[in-house]
Amino acid sequence: MSATNVSRIAIAAGVAASTVLLLAGPAAAHVSVQPQGEAAKGGYATLNFKVPNERDQASTVKLEVNFPADHPLSSVTPEAVPGWKIAITKGKLDKPLEVHGRKITEAVTKVTWTADGSKIAPGYFQQFPVSVGQLPEDTDQLVFKAIQTYDNKEVVRWIEEPKGDEEPDSPAPVLKLTAATEDHHGGGAAKGDDDHQADDKAASAEGDKGDKKETHAASSSSSDTTARTLGIIGILIGIAGVAFGVLAGRRRTA
């Protein structure tokens, strides 16, 4: 293959790669939500709302995340993010929720993060973690409509629900739920009493194994010491026997 053909192929590959990046860039640069571990139906999970900055001349200073009214969550606890103030909005439920024998009459409808000494600058992103539960068991996904505000007063509404395979221009963050687990705890959820008891049992079992190993090691060490002592005694006895035989032989000769 000539150098000219190689050069043409390289240029074509570069153009193709650039085209892919240009096409993929806008689709990926929107507010999204991902669980830490799994988000299992009926369980608890920690969610990360990822907010990229799409503008070259402005910084993101505010994020509002609306929680689904058709599947209210009884527990919503945001994690503190340095440089950001957090406001939690709650609303009355039309139908109370039953959670662990308790009746829940209100739920979080919106969480708002406002810059307080920090911003999401151009070319950067920020994650906003939230612990949630219990996740519903009668749906495969949750839609969180989000509103992103820049310091130039521009507002971007990520509120369009995806339909079919095509992604809308301003898609809302969608959380995919996995199948329910036996213990109803998601991969990123806070541990409950059952989990702590399981950890205690595991720690106890490991401790027992450790004790057995130490006992076995001590026993082995003691056995080795005894064997060495007996071996030394045997050698000394053997030397004494040889010496006794030499002396006896000399006496007979004399």
Short mmCIF file of N, CA and C in Angstrom, two decimals, residues 27-209:
data_model
loop_
_atom_site.label_atom_id
_atom_site.label_comp_id
_atom_site.label_asym_id
_atom_site.label_seq_id
_atom_site.Cartn_x
_atom_site.Cartn_y
_atom_site.Cartn_z
N ALA A 27 -25.86 14.36 22.95
CA ALA A 27 -26.78 13.37 23.53
C ALA A 27 -26.35 12.97 24.93
N ALA A 28 -25.03 12.99 25.19
CA ALA A 28 -24.53 12.53 26.48
C ALA A 28 -24.50 13.65 27.51
N ALA A 29 -24.47 14.91 27.04
CA ALA A 29 -24.30 16.04 27.96
C ALA A 29 -25.63 16.54 28.49
N HIS A 30 -26.28 15.74 29.29
CA HIS A 30 -27.52 16.18 29.94
C HIS A 30 -27.54 15.64 31.36
N VAL A 31 -28.43 16.17 32.17
CA VAL A 31 -28.55 15.72 33.55
C VAL A 31 -29.02 14.26 33.54
N SER A 32 -28.34 13.43 34.31
CA SER A 32 -28.67 12.01 34.35
C SER A 32 -28.66 11.51 35.79
N VAL A 33 -29.17 10.30 35.99
CA VAL A 33 -29.18 9.69 37.32
C VAL A 33 -28.69 8.26 37.23
N GLN A 34 -27.79 7.90 38.15
CA GLN A 34 -27.25 6.55 38.20
C GLN A 34 -27.18 6.10 39.66
N PRO A 35 -27.52 4.83 39.94
CA PRO A 35 -27.41 4.34 41.32
C PRO A 35 -25.99 3.92 41.65
N GLN A 36 -25.65 3.98 42.92
CA GLN A 36 -24.39 3.40 43.40
C GLN A 36 -24.67 1.93 43.67
N GLY A 37 -24.23 1.07 42.79
CA GLY A 37 -24.58 -0.35 42.90
C GLY A 37 -25.88 -0.60 42.15
N GLU A 38 -26.86 -1.18 42.83
CA GLU A 38 -28.14 -1.49 42.20
C GLU A 38 -29.25 -0.64 42.78
N ALA A 39 -30.31 -0.49 41.97
CA ALA A 39 -31.54 0.14 42.44
C ALA A 39 -32.63 -0.92 42.29
N ALA A 40 -32.76 -1.77 43.31
CA ALA A 40 -33.66 -2.91 43.23
C ALA A 40 -35.06 -2.53 43.68
N LYS A 41 -36.05 -3.10 43.02
CA LYS A 41 -37.44 -2.85 43.37
C LYS A 41 -37.69 -3.24 44.83
N GLY A 42 -38.39 -2.35 45.54
CA GLY A 42 -38.71 -2.64 46.93
C GLY A 42 -37.58 -2.37 47.90
N GLY A 43 -36.43 -1.91 47.39
CA GLY A 43 -35.27 -1.70 48.26
C GLY A 43 -34.90 -0.24 48.40
N TYR A 44 -33.70 -0.01 48.90
CA TYR A 44 -33.16 1.34 49.09
C TYR A 44 -31.91 1.47 48.23
N ALA A 45 -31.59 2.70 47.85
CA ALA A 45 -30.42 2.92 47.01
C ALA A 45 -29.91 4.35 47.18
N THR A 46 -28.65 4.55 46.84
CA THR A 46 -28.08 5.89 46.78
C THR A 46 -27.95 6.26 45.31
N LEU A 47 -28.56 7.39 44.94
CA LEU A 47 -28.56 7.83 43.56
C LEU A 47 -27.63 9.02 43.38
N ASN A 48 -26.95 9.07 42.25
CA ASN A 48 -26.10 10.20 41.89
C ASN A 48 -26.74 10.94 40.72
N PHE A 49 -27.11 12.21 40.95
CA PHE A 49 -27.59 13.05 39.85
C PHE A 49 -26.37 13.78 39.28
N LYS A 50 -26.02 13.42 38.06
CA LYS A 50 -24.83 13.96 37.41
C LYS A 50 -25.20 15.14 36.54
N VAL A 51 -24.55 16.29 36.80
CA VAL A 51 -24.90 17.53 36.09
C VAL A 51 -23.67 18.06 35.35
N PRO A 52 -23.61 17.89 34.03
CA PRO A 52 -22.50 18.46 33.25
C PRO A 52 -22.81 19.91 32.87
N ASN A 53 -21.77 20.70 32.66
CA ASN A 53 -21.97 22.07 32.19
C ASN A 53 -21.81 22.08 30.67
N GLU A 54 -22.87 22.46 29.97
CA GLU A 54 -22.85 22.44 28.50
C GLU A 54 -22.43 23.76 27.87
N ARG A 55 -22.29 24.79 28.68
CA ARG A 55 -22.02 26.11 28.13
C ARG A 55 -20.54 26.48 28.26
N ASP A 56 -20.04 27.24 27.28
CA ASP A 56 -18.63 27.66 27.29
C ASP A 56 -18.43 28.97 28.04
N GLN A 57 -19.48 29.77 28.15
CA GLN A 57 -19.35 31.09 28.75
C GLN A 57 -20.23 31.27 30.00
N ALA A 58 -20.70 30.19 30.60
CA ALA A 58 -21.56 30.30 31.78
C ALA A 58 -21.35 29.09 32.69
N SER A 59 -21.65 29.27 33.97
CA SER A 59 -21.51 28.20 34.96
C SER A 59 -22.87 27.84 35.53
N THR A 60 -23.04 26.55 35.88
CA THR A 60 -24.29 26.10 36.49
C THR A 60 -24.30 26.50 37.96
N VAL A 61 -25.42 27.11 38.38
CA VAL A 61 -25.52 27.59 39.77
C VAL A 61 -26.74 27.01 40.50
N LYS A 62 -27.54 26.23 39.81
CA LYS A 62 -28.74 25.69 40.47
C LYS A 62 -29.24 24.44 39.77
N LEU A 63 -29.68 23.48 40.56
CA LEU A 63 -30.30 22.26 40.04
C LEU A 63 -31.54 21.94 40.86
N GLU A 64 -32.65 21.70 40.16
CA GLU A 64 -33.89 21.28 40.80
C GLU A 64 -34.26 19.90 40.26
N VAL A 65 -34.48 18.96 41.16
CA VAL A 65 -34.88 17.61 40.77
C VAL A 65 -36.26 17.33 41.35
N ASN A 66 -37.22 17.06 40.47
CA ASN A 66 -38.58 16.74 40.89
C ASN A 66 -38.74 15.23 41.00
N PHE A 67 -39.28 14.79 42.13
CA PHE A 67 -39.46 13.36 42.36
C PHE A 67 -40.84 12.92 41.85
N PRO A 68 -40.91 11.69 41.32
CA PRO A 68 -42.15 11.23 40.68
C PRO A 68 -43.34 11.19 41.62
N ALA A 69 -44.42 11.87 41.24
CA ALA A 69 -45.63 11.90 42.07
C ALA A 69 -46.41 10.59 41.97
N ASP A 70 -46.26 9.87 40.84
CA ASP A 70 -47.01 8.62 40.68
C ASP A 70 -46.39 7.48 41.47
N HIS A 71 -45.12 7.63 41.87
CA HIS A 71 -44.45 6.63 42.70
C HIS A 71 -43.67 7.35 43.79
N PRO A 72 -44.36 7.91 44.79
CA PRO A 72 -43.68 8.67 45.84
C PRO A 72 -42.74 7.80 46.67
N LEU A 73 -41.66 8.42 47.13
CA LEU A 73 -40.66 7.73 47.93
C LEU A 73 -40.77 8.21 49.38
N SER A 74 -40.86 7.27 50.31
CA SER A 74 -41.05 7.62 51.72
C SER A 74 -39.80 8.21 52.35
N SER A 75 -38.63 7.88 51.80
CA SER A 75 -37.37 8.35 52.37
C SER A 75 -36.50 8.96 51.28
N VAL A 76 -36.16 10.25 51.45
CA VAL A 76 -35.28 10.95 50.52
C VAL A 76 -34.31 11.77 51.36
N THR A 77 -33.03 11.41 51.33
CA THR A 77 -32.02 12.09 52.15
C THR A 77 -30.83 12.48 51.29
N PRO A 78 -30.70 13.77 50.96
CA PRO A 78 -29.55 14.19 50.16
C PRO A 78 -28.28 14.26 50.98
N GLU A 79 -27.16 14.00 50.33
CA GLU A 79 -25.85 14.12 50.98
C GLU A 79 -25.35 15.55 50.84
N ALA A 80 -24.71 16.07 51.88
CA ALA A 80 -24.17 17.42 51.82
C ALA A 80 -23.10 17.52 50.75
N VAL A 81 -23.18 18.57 49.94
CA VAL A 81 -22.19 18.81 48.89
C VAL A 81 -21.52 20.15 49.19
N PRO A 82 -20.21 20.17 49.41
CA PRO A 82 -19.52 21.41 49.74
C PRO A 82 -19.77 22.50 48.70
N GLY A 83 -20.13 23.70 49.16
CA GLY A 83 -20.34 24.83 48.27
C GLY A 83 -21.74 24.91 47.70
N TRP A 84 -22.66 24.06 48.22
CA TRP A 84 -24.04 24.06 47.71
C TRP A 84 -25.03 24.00 48.88
N LYS A 85 -26.09 24.83 48.79
CA LYS A 85 -27.19 24.78 49.76
C LYS A 85 -28.26 23.83 49.24
N ILE A 86 -28.90 23.13 50.18
CA ILE A 86 -29.92 22.15 49.79
C ILE A 86 -31.26 22.53 50.40
N ALA A 87 -32.30 22.52 49.58
CA ALA A 87 -33.67 22.78 50.04
C ALA A 87 -34.54 21.59 49.66
N ILE A 88 -35.30 21.08 50.63
CA ILE A 88 -36.17 19.92 50.40
C ILE A 88 -37.63 20.36 50.48
N THR A 89 -38.38 20.04 49.44
CA THR A 89 -39.80 20.39 49.39
C THR A 89 -40.63 19.12 49.54
N LYS A 90 -41.62 19.18 50.45
CA LYS A 90 -42.50 18.02 50.67
C LYS A 90 -43.94 18.38 50.34
N GLY A 91 -44.73 17.34 50.07
CA GLY A 91 -46.14 17.54 49.76
C GLY A 91 -46.99 16.41 50.33
N LYS A 92 -48.25 16.70 50.54
CA LYS A 92 -49.19 15.71 51.06
C LYS A 92 -49.48 14.66 50.00
N LEU A 93 -49.62 13.43 50.44
CA LEU A 93 -49.93 12.34 49.52
C LEU A 93 -51.43 12.13 49.43
N ASP A 94 -51.90 11.89 48.22
CA ASP A 94 -53.33 11.58 48.05
C ASP A 94 -53.66 10.24 48.71
N LYS A 95 -52.72 9.33 48.64
CA LYS A 95 -52.89 8.02 49.24
C LYS A 95 -51.68 7.73 50.13
N PRO A 96 -51.89 7.60 51.46
CA PRO A 96 -50.76 7.35 52.38
C PRO A 96 -50.01 6.08 52.03
N LEU A 97 -48.72 6.06 52.35
CA LEU A 97 -47.89 4.88 52.13
C LEU A 97 -47.73 4.10 53.42
N GLU A 98 -47.68 2.78 53.31
CA GLU A 98 -47.41 1.91 54.45
C GLU A 98 -45.97 1.45 54.35
N VAL A 99 -45.12 1.88 55.32
CA VAL A 99 -43.71 1.52 55.31
C VAL A 99 -43.32 1.02 56.69
N HIS A 100 -42.96 -0.27 56.77
CA HIS A 100 -42.55 -0.89 58.03
C HIS A 100 -43.59 -0.67 59.13
N GLY A 101 -44.86 -0.78 58.75
CA GLY A 101 -45.92 -0.65 59.73
C GLY A 101 -46.31 0.79 60.05
N ARG A 102 -45.62 1.75 59.43
CA ARG A 102 -45.93 3.16 59.67
C ARG A 102 -46.68 3.73 58.47
N LYS A 103 -47.59 4.67 58.73
CA LYS A 103 -48.35 5.32 57.67
C LYS A 103 -47.68 6.65 57.33
N ILE A 104 -47.25 6.80 56.07
CA ILE A 104 -46.59 8.01 55.61
C ILE A 104 -47.61 8.85 54.84
N THR A 105 -47.81 10.08 55.30
CA THR A 105 -48.83 10.95 54.69
C THR A 105 -48.24 12.03 53.79
N GLU A 106 -46.93 12.24 53.83
CA GLU A 106 -46.28 13.20 52.96
C GLU A 106 -44.95 12.65 52.46
N ALA A 107 -44.51 13.17 51.34
CA ALA A 107 -43.26 12.70 50.74
C ALA A 107 -42.55 13.86 50.07
N VAL A 108 -41.27 13.68 49.81
CA VAL A 108 -40.47 14.70 49.14
C VAL A 108 -40.90 14.81 47.68
N THR A 109 -41.19 16.02 47.26
CA THR A 109 -41.58 16.25 45.87
C THR A 109 -40.46 16.89 45.04
N LYS A 110 -39.53 17.57 45.75
CA LYS A 110 -38.45 18.24 45.01
C LYS A 110 -37.25 18.49 45.93
N VAL A 111 -36.05 18.36 45.36
CA VAL A 111 -34.81 18.72 46.05
C VAL A 111 -34.10 19.74 45.18
N THR A 112 -33.68 20.85 45.79
CA THR A 112 -33.03 21.93 45.06
C THR A 112 -31.64 22.19 45.62
N TRP A 113 -30.64 22.20 44.75
CA TRP A 113 -29.27 22.55 45.12
C TRP A 113 -28.95 23.92 44.53
N THR A 114 -28.51 24.85 45.37
CA THR A 114 -28.17 26.20 44.91
C THR A 114 -26.72 26.50 45.29
N ALA A 115 -25.97 27.03 44.32
CA ALA A 115 -24.56 27.32 44.55
C ALA A 115 -24.39 28.29 45.72
N ASP A 116 -23.47 27.96 46.61
CA ASP A 116 -23.18 28.78 47.78
C ASP A 116 -21.66 28.79 47.98
N GLY A 117 -20.98 29.49 47.08
CA GLY A 117 -19.53 29.49 47.12
C GLY A 117 -18.90 28.56 46.10
N SER A 118 -19.72 27.87 45.34
CA SER A 118 -19.21 26.95 44.31
C SER A 118 -20.09 27.03 43.07
N LYS A 119 -19.55 26.62 41.94
CA LYS A 119 -20.28 26.57 40.68
C LYS A 119 -19.79 25.37 39.86
N ILE A 120 -20.56 25.01 38.86
CA ILE A 120 -20.09 24.00 37.90
C ILE A 120 -19.58 24.78 36.70
N ALA A 121 -18.29 24.88 36.58
CA ALA A 121 -17.67 25.69 35.54
C ALA A 121 -17.71 24.98 34.18
N PRO A 122 -17.52 25.73 33.09
CA PRO A 122 -17.47 25.10 31.76
C PRO A 122 -16.41 23.99 31.71
N GLY A 123 -16.79 22.87 31.12
CA GLY A 123 -15.88 21.74 31.00
C GLY A 123 -15.86 20.82 32.20
N TYR A 124 -16.72 21.08 33.20
CA TYR A 124 -16.76 20.25 34.40
C TYR A 124 -18.17 19.72 34.65
N PHE A 125 -18.26 18.75 35.58
CA PHE A 125 -19.56 18.25 36.00
C PHE A 125 -19.55 18.10 37.52
N GLN A 126 -20.74 17.97 38.09
CA GLN A 126 -20.89 17.78 39.54
C GLN A 126 -21.92 16.68 39.79
N GLN A 127 -21.67 15.87 40.82
CA GLN A 127 -22.63 14.84 41.21
C GLN A 127 -23.30 15.23 42.52
N PHE A 128 -24.59 14.97 42.60
CA PHE A 128 -25.37 15.28 43.79
C PHE A 128 -26.01 13.97 44.30
N PRO A 129 -25.46 13.38 45.36
CA PRO A 129 -25.95 12.08 45.86
C PRO A 129 -27.20 12.24 46.74
N VAL A 130 -28.11 11.27 46.59
CA VAL A 130 -29.33 11.23 47.39
C VAL A 130 -29.64 9.78 47.75
N SER A 131 -29.90 9.53 49.02
CA SER A 131 -30.32 8.20 49.47
C SER A 131 -31.85 8.15 49.43
N VAL A 132 -32.40 7.12 48.78
CA VAL A 132 -33.85 7.04 48.60
C VAL A 132 -34.38 5.64 48.91
N GLY A 133 -35.68 5.57 49.16
CA GLY A 133 -36.34 4.29 49.37
C GLY A 133 -37.75 4.53 49.90
N GLN A 134 -38.55 3.52 50.07
CA GLN A 134 -38.39 2.27 49.35
C GLN A 134 -38.77 2.48 47.90
N LEU A 135 -37.99 1.84 47.02
CA LEU A 135 -38.27 1.93 45.60
C LEU A 135 -39.52 1.10 45.27
N PRO A 136 -40.35 1.57 44.35
CA PRO A 136 -41.59 0.86 44.01
C PRO A 136 -41.31 -0.50 43.38
N GLU A 137 -42.29 -1.38 43.51
CA GLU A 137 -42.16 -2.73 42.94
C GLU A 137 -43.05 -2.91 41.72
N ASP A 138 -43.87 -1.91 41.39
CA ASP A 138 -44.82 -2.05 40.29
C ASP A 138 -44.43 -1.25 39.05
N THR A 139 -43.14 -0.91 38.93
CA THR A 139 -42.66 -0.22 37.73
C THR A 139 -41.20 -0.60 37.48
N ASP A 140 -40.77 -0.41 36.24
CA ASP A 140 -39.39 -0.75 35.87
C ASP A 140 -38.47 0.46 35.86
N GLN A 141 -39.04 1.65 36.02
CA GLN A 141 -38.21 2.84 35.99
C GLN A 141 -38.89 4.00 36.69
N LEU A 142 -38.06 4.97 37.09
CA LEU A 142 -38.56 6.21 37.69
C LEU A 142 -38.01 7.38 36.88
N VAL A 143 -38.85 8.37 36.64
CA VAL A 143 -38.46 9.54 35.87
C VAL A 143 -38.36 10.74 36.81
N PHE A 144 -37.20 11.39 36.80
CA PHE A 144 -36.95 12.56 37.64
C PHE A 144 -36.77 13.78 36.72
N LYS A 145 -37.75 14.66 36.67
CA LYS A 145 -37.63 15.84 35.83
C LYS A 145 -36.73 16.86 36.52
N ALA A 146 -35.75 17.39 35.76
CA ALA A 146 -34.74 18.27 36.34
C ALA A 146 -34.68 19.60 35.61
N ILE A 147 -34.32 20.65 36.36
CA ILE A 147 -34.18 21.99 35.79
C ILE A 147 -32.80 22.52 36.17
N GLN A 148 -32.03 22.90 35.16
CA GLN A 148 -30.66 23.37 35.35
C GLN A 148 -30.59 24.87 35.05
N THR A 149 -30.01 25.65 35.98
CA THR A 149 -29.93 27.10 35.81
C THR A 149 -28.48 27.55 35.78
N TYR A 150 -28.16 28.44 34.81
CA TYR A 150 -26.81 28.99 34.66
C TYR A 150 -26.75 30.40 35.25
N ASP A 151 -25.51 30.85 35.49
CA ASP A 151 -25.35 32.18 36.10
C ASP A 151 -25.64 33.32 35.14
N ASN A 152 -25.90 33.04 33.87
CA ASN A 152 -26.33 34.07 32.93
C ASN A 152 -27.86 34.09 32.80
N LYS A 153 -28.53 33.44 33.76
CA LYS A 153 -30.00 33.39 33.85
C LYS A 153 -30.64 32.40 32.88
N GLU A 154 -29.84 31.68 32.11
CA GLU A 154 -30.40 30.68 31.21
C GLU A 154 -30.92 29.48 32.00
N VAL A 155 -32.08 28.96 31.63
CA VAL A 155 -32.69 27.81 32.29
C VAL A 155 -32.91 26.70 31.27
N VAL A 156 -32.42 25.51 31.59
CA VAL A 156 -32.60 24.35 30.72
C VAL A 156 -33.47 23.34 31.45
N ARG A 157 -34.56 22.94 30.81
CA ARG A 157 -35.52 22.03 31.44
C ARG A 157 -35.33 20.61 30.87
N TRP A 158 -34.80 19.73 31.71
CA TRP A 158 -34.62 18.33 31.33
C TRP A 158 -35.87 17.58 31.81
N ILE A 159 -36.95 17.68 31.03
CA ILE A 159 -38.25 17.20 31.52
C ILE A 159 -38.97 16.28 30.52
N GLU A 160 -38.38 16.04 29.37
CA GLU A 160 -39.05 15.22 28.37
C GLU A 160 -38.85 13.73 28.66
N GLU A 161 -39.96 13.02 28.78
CA GLU A 161 -39.88 11.59 29.05
C GLU A 161 -39.58 10.82 27.76
N PRO A 162 -38.63 9.90 27.82
CA PRO A 162 -38.29 9.13 26.61
C PRO A 162 -39.43 8.21 26.19
N LYS A 163 -39.63 8.15 24.87
CA LYS A 163 -40.67 7.27 24.32
C LYS A 163 -40.06 6.49 23.17
N GLY A 164 -40.08 5.18 23.31
CA GLY A 164 -39.47 4.34 22.29
C GLY A 164 -37.95 4.37 22.38
N ASP A 165 -37.30 4.12 21.27
CA ASP A 165 -35.84 4.05 21.23
C ASP A 165 -35.18 5.42 21.04
N GLU A 166 -35.92 6.38 20.51
CA GLU A 166 -35.34 7.69 20.24
C GLU A 166 -35.32 8.55 21.50
N GLU A 167 -34.18 9.22 21.72
CA GLU A 167 -34.04 10.08 22.88
C GLU A 167 -34.50 11.49 22.52
N PRO A 168 -35.32 12.11 23.36
CA PRO A 168 -35.78 13.47 23.08
C PRO A 168 -34.64 14.48 23.19
N ASP A 169 -34.91 15.71 22.77
CA ASP A 169 -33.88 16.75 22.80
C ASP A 169 -33.47 17.12 24.22
N SER A 170 -34.42 17.15 25.14
CA SER A 170 -34.13 17.50 26.54
C SER A 170 -34.67 16.40 27.45
N PRO A 171 -34.00 15.24 27.44
CA PRO A 171 -34.52 14.07 28.18
C PRO A 171 -34.43 14.26 29.70
N ALA A 172 -35.45 13.77 30.38
CA ALA A 172 -35.43 13.76 31.85
C ALA A 172 -34.57 12.60 32.34
N PRO A 173 -33.92 12.74 33.48
CA PRO A 173 -33.15 11.62 34.04
C PRO A 173 -34.08 10.44 34.34
N VAL A 174 -33.66 9.26 33.92
CA VAL A 174 -34.46 8.04 34.12
C VAL A 174 -33.65 7.02 34.90
N LEU A 175 -34.23 6.52 35.98
CA LEU A 175 -33.58 5.49 36.80
C LEU A 175 -34.18 4.13 36.46
N LYS A 176 -33.37 3.22 35.98
CA LYS A 176 -33.82 1.87 35.68
C LYS A 176 -33.77 1.03 36.95
N LEU A 177 -34.85 0.34 37.25
CA LEU A 177 -34.92 -0.50 38.44
C LEU A 177 -34.63 -1.95 38.08
N THR A 178 -33.90 -2.62 38.96
CA THR A 178 -33.59 -4.03 38.76
C THR A 178 -34.58 -4.89 39.55
N ALA A 179 -34.52 -6.20 39.33
CA ALA A 179 -35.43 -7.12 40.01
C ALA A 179 -35.25 -7.04 41.52
N ALA A 180 -36.35 -7.27 42.24
CA ALA A 180 -36.31 -7.22 43.70
C ALA A 180 -35.38 -8.28 44.26
N THR A 181 -34.67 -7.93 45.33
CA THR A 181 -33.79 -8.87 46.00
C THR A 181 -34.50 -9.44 47.21
N GLU A 182 -33.96 -10.53 47.74
CA GLU A 182 -34.62 -11.19 48.88
C GLU A 182 -34.63 -10.31 50.12
N ASP A 183 -33.53 -9.58 50.35
CA ASP A 183 -33.48 -8.75 51.56
C ASP A 183 -34.01 -7.34 51.33
N HIS A 184 -34.43 -7.04 50.06
CA HIS A 184 -34.99 -5.73 49.73
C HIS A 184 -34.07 -4.57 50.08
N HIS A 185 -32.78 -4.77 49.87
CA HIS A 185 -31.81 -3.70 50.07
C HIS A 185 -30.99 -3.56 48.81
N GLY A 186 -30.91 -2.34 48.29
CA GLY A 186 -30.14 -2.09 47.08
C GLY A 186 -28.66 -2.09 47.37
N GLY A 187 -27.86 -2.13 46.27
CA GLY A 187 -26.41 -2.19 46.43
C GLY A 187 -25.82 -0.97 47.10
N GLY A 188 -26.42 0.22 46.91
CA GLY A 188 -25.85 1.42 47.50
C GLY A 188 -26.61 1.91 48.70
N ALA A 189 -27.51 1.09 49.26
CA ALA A 189 -28.35 1.54 50.36
C ALA A 189 -27.62 1.48 51.68
N ALA A 190 -28.16 2.22 52.65
CA ALA A 190 -27.63 2.13 54.01
C ALA A 190 -28.01 0.79 54.61
N LYS A 191 -27.18 0.25 55.46
CA LYS A 191 -27.44 -1.06 56.01
C LYS A 191 -28.47 -1.02 57.11
N GLY A 192 -29.33 -2.06 57.12
CA GLY A 192 -30.32 -2.18 58.19
C GLY A 192 -29.83 -3.12 59.26
N ASP A 193 -30.73 -3.40 60.23
CA ASP A 193 -30.35 -4.27 61.34
C ASP A 193 -29.95 -5.65 60.86
N ASP A 194 -30.70 -6.19 59.88
CA ASP A 194 -30.39 -7.53 59.39
C ASP A 194 -28.99 -7.57 58.80
N ASP A 195 -28.63 -6.50 58.06
CA ASP A 195 -27.31 -6.45 57.44
C ASP A 195 -26.23 -6.41 58.51
N HIS A 196 -26.46 -5.58 59.56
CA HIS A 196 -25.46 -5.49 60.62
C HIS A 196 -25.32 -6.82 61.36
N GLN A 197 -26.47 -7.52 61.58
CA GLN A 197 -26.40 -8.82 62.23
C GLN A 197 -25.62 -9.80 61.37
N ALA A 198 -25.86 -9.73 60.06
CA ALA A 198 -25.13 -10.62 59.16
C ALA A 198 -23.64 -10.33 59.21
N ASP A 199 -23.31 -9.01 59.26
CA ASP A 199 -21.90 -8.64 59.35
C ASP A 199 -21.29 -9.14 60.65
N ASP A 200 -22.07 -9.03 61.76
CA ASP A 200 -21.57 -9.50 63.05
C ASP A 200 -21.30 -10.99 63.01
N LYS A 201 -22.24 -11.75 62.39
CA LYS A 201 -22.06 -13.20 62.29
C LYS A 201 -20.83 -13.52 61.45
N ALA A 202 -20.69 -12.76 60.34
CA ALA A 202 -19.53 -13.01 59.48
C ALA A 202 -18.24 -12.70 60.23
N ALA A 203 -18.27 -11.58 60.98
CA ALA A 203 -17.08 -11.21 61.74
C ALA A 203 -16.77 -12.25 62.80
N SER A 204 -17.85 -12.78 63.45
CA SER A 204 -17.66 -13.81 64.47
C SER A 204 -17.07 -15.07 63.86
N ALA A 205 -17.61 -15.42 62.66
CA ALA A 205 -17.10 -16.61 61.98
C ALA A 205 -15.64 -16.44 61.61
N GLU A 206 -15.30 -15.23 61.11
CA GLU A 206 -13.91 -14.96 60.77
C GLU A 206 -13.03 -15.01 62.01
N GLY A 207 -13.60 -14.51 63.13
CA GLY A 207 -12.85 -14.54 64.38
C GLY A 207 -12.59 -15.96 64.83
N ASP A 208 -13.64 -16.82 64.70
CA ASP A 208 -13.47 -18.23 65.07
C ASP A 208 -12.41 -18.88 64.20
N LYS A 209 -12.46 -18.54 62.89
CA LYS A 209 -11.45 -19.11 61.99
C LYS A 209 -10.07 -18.65 62.39
#
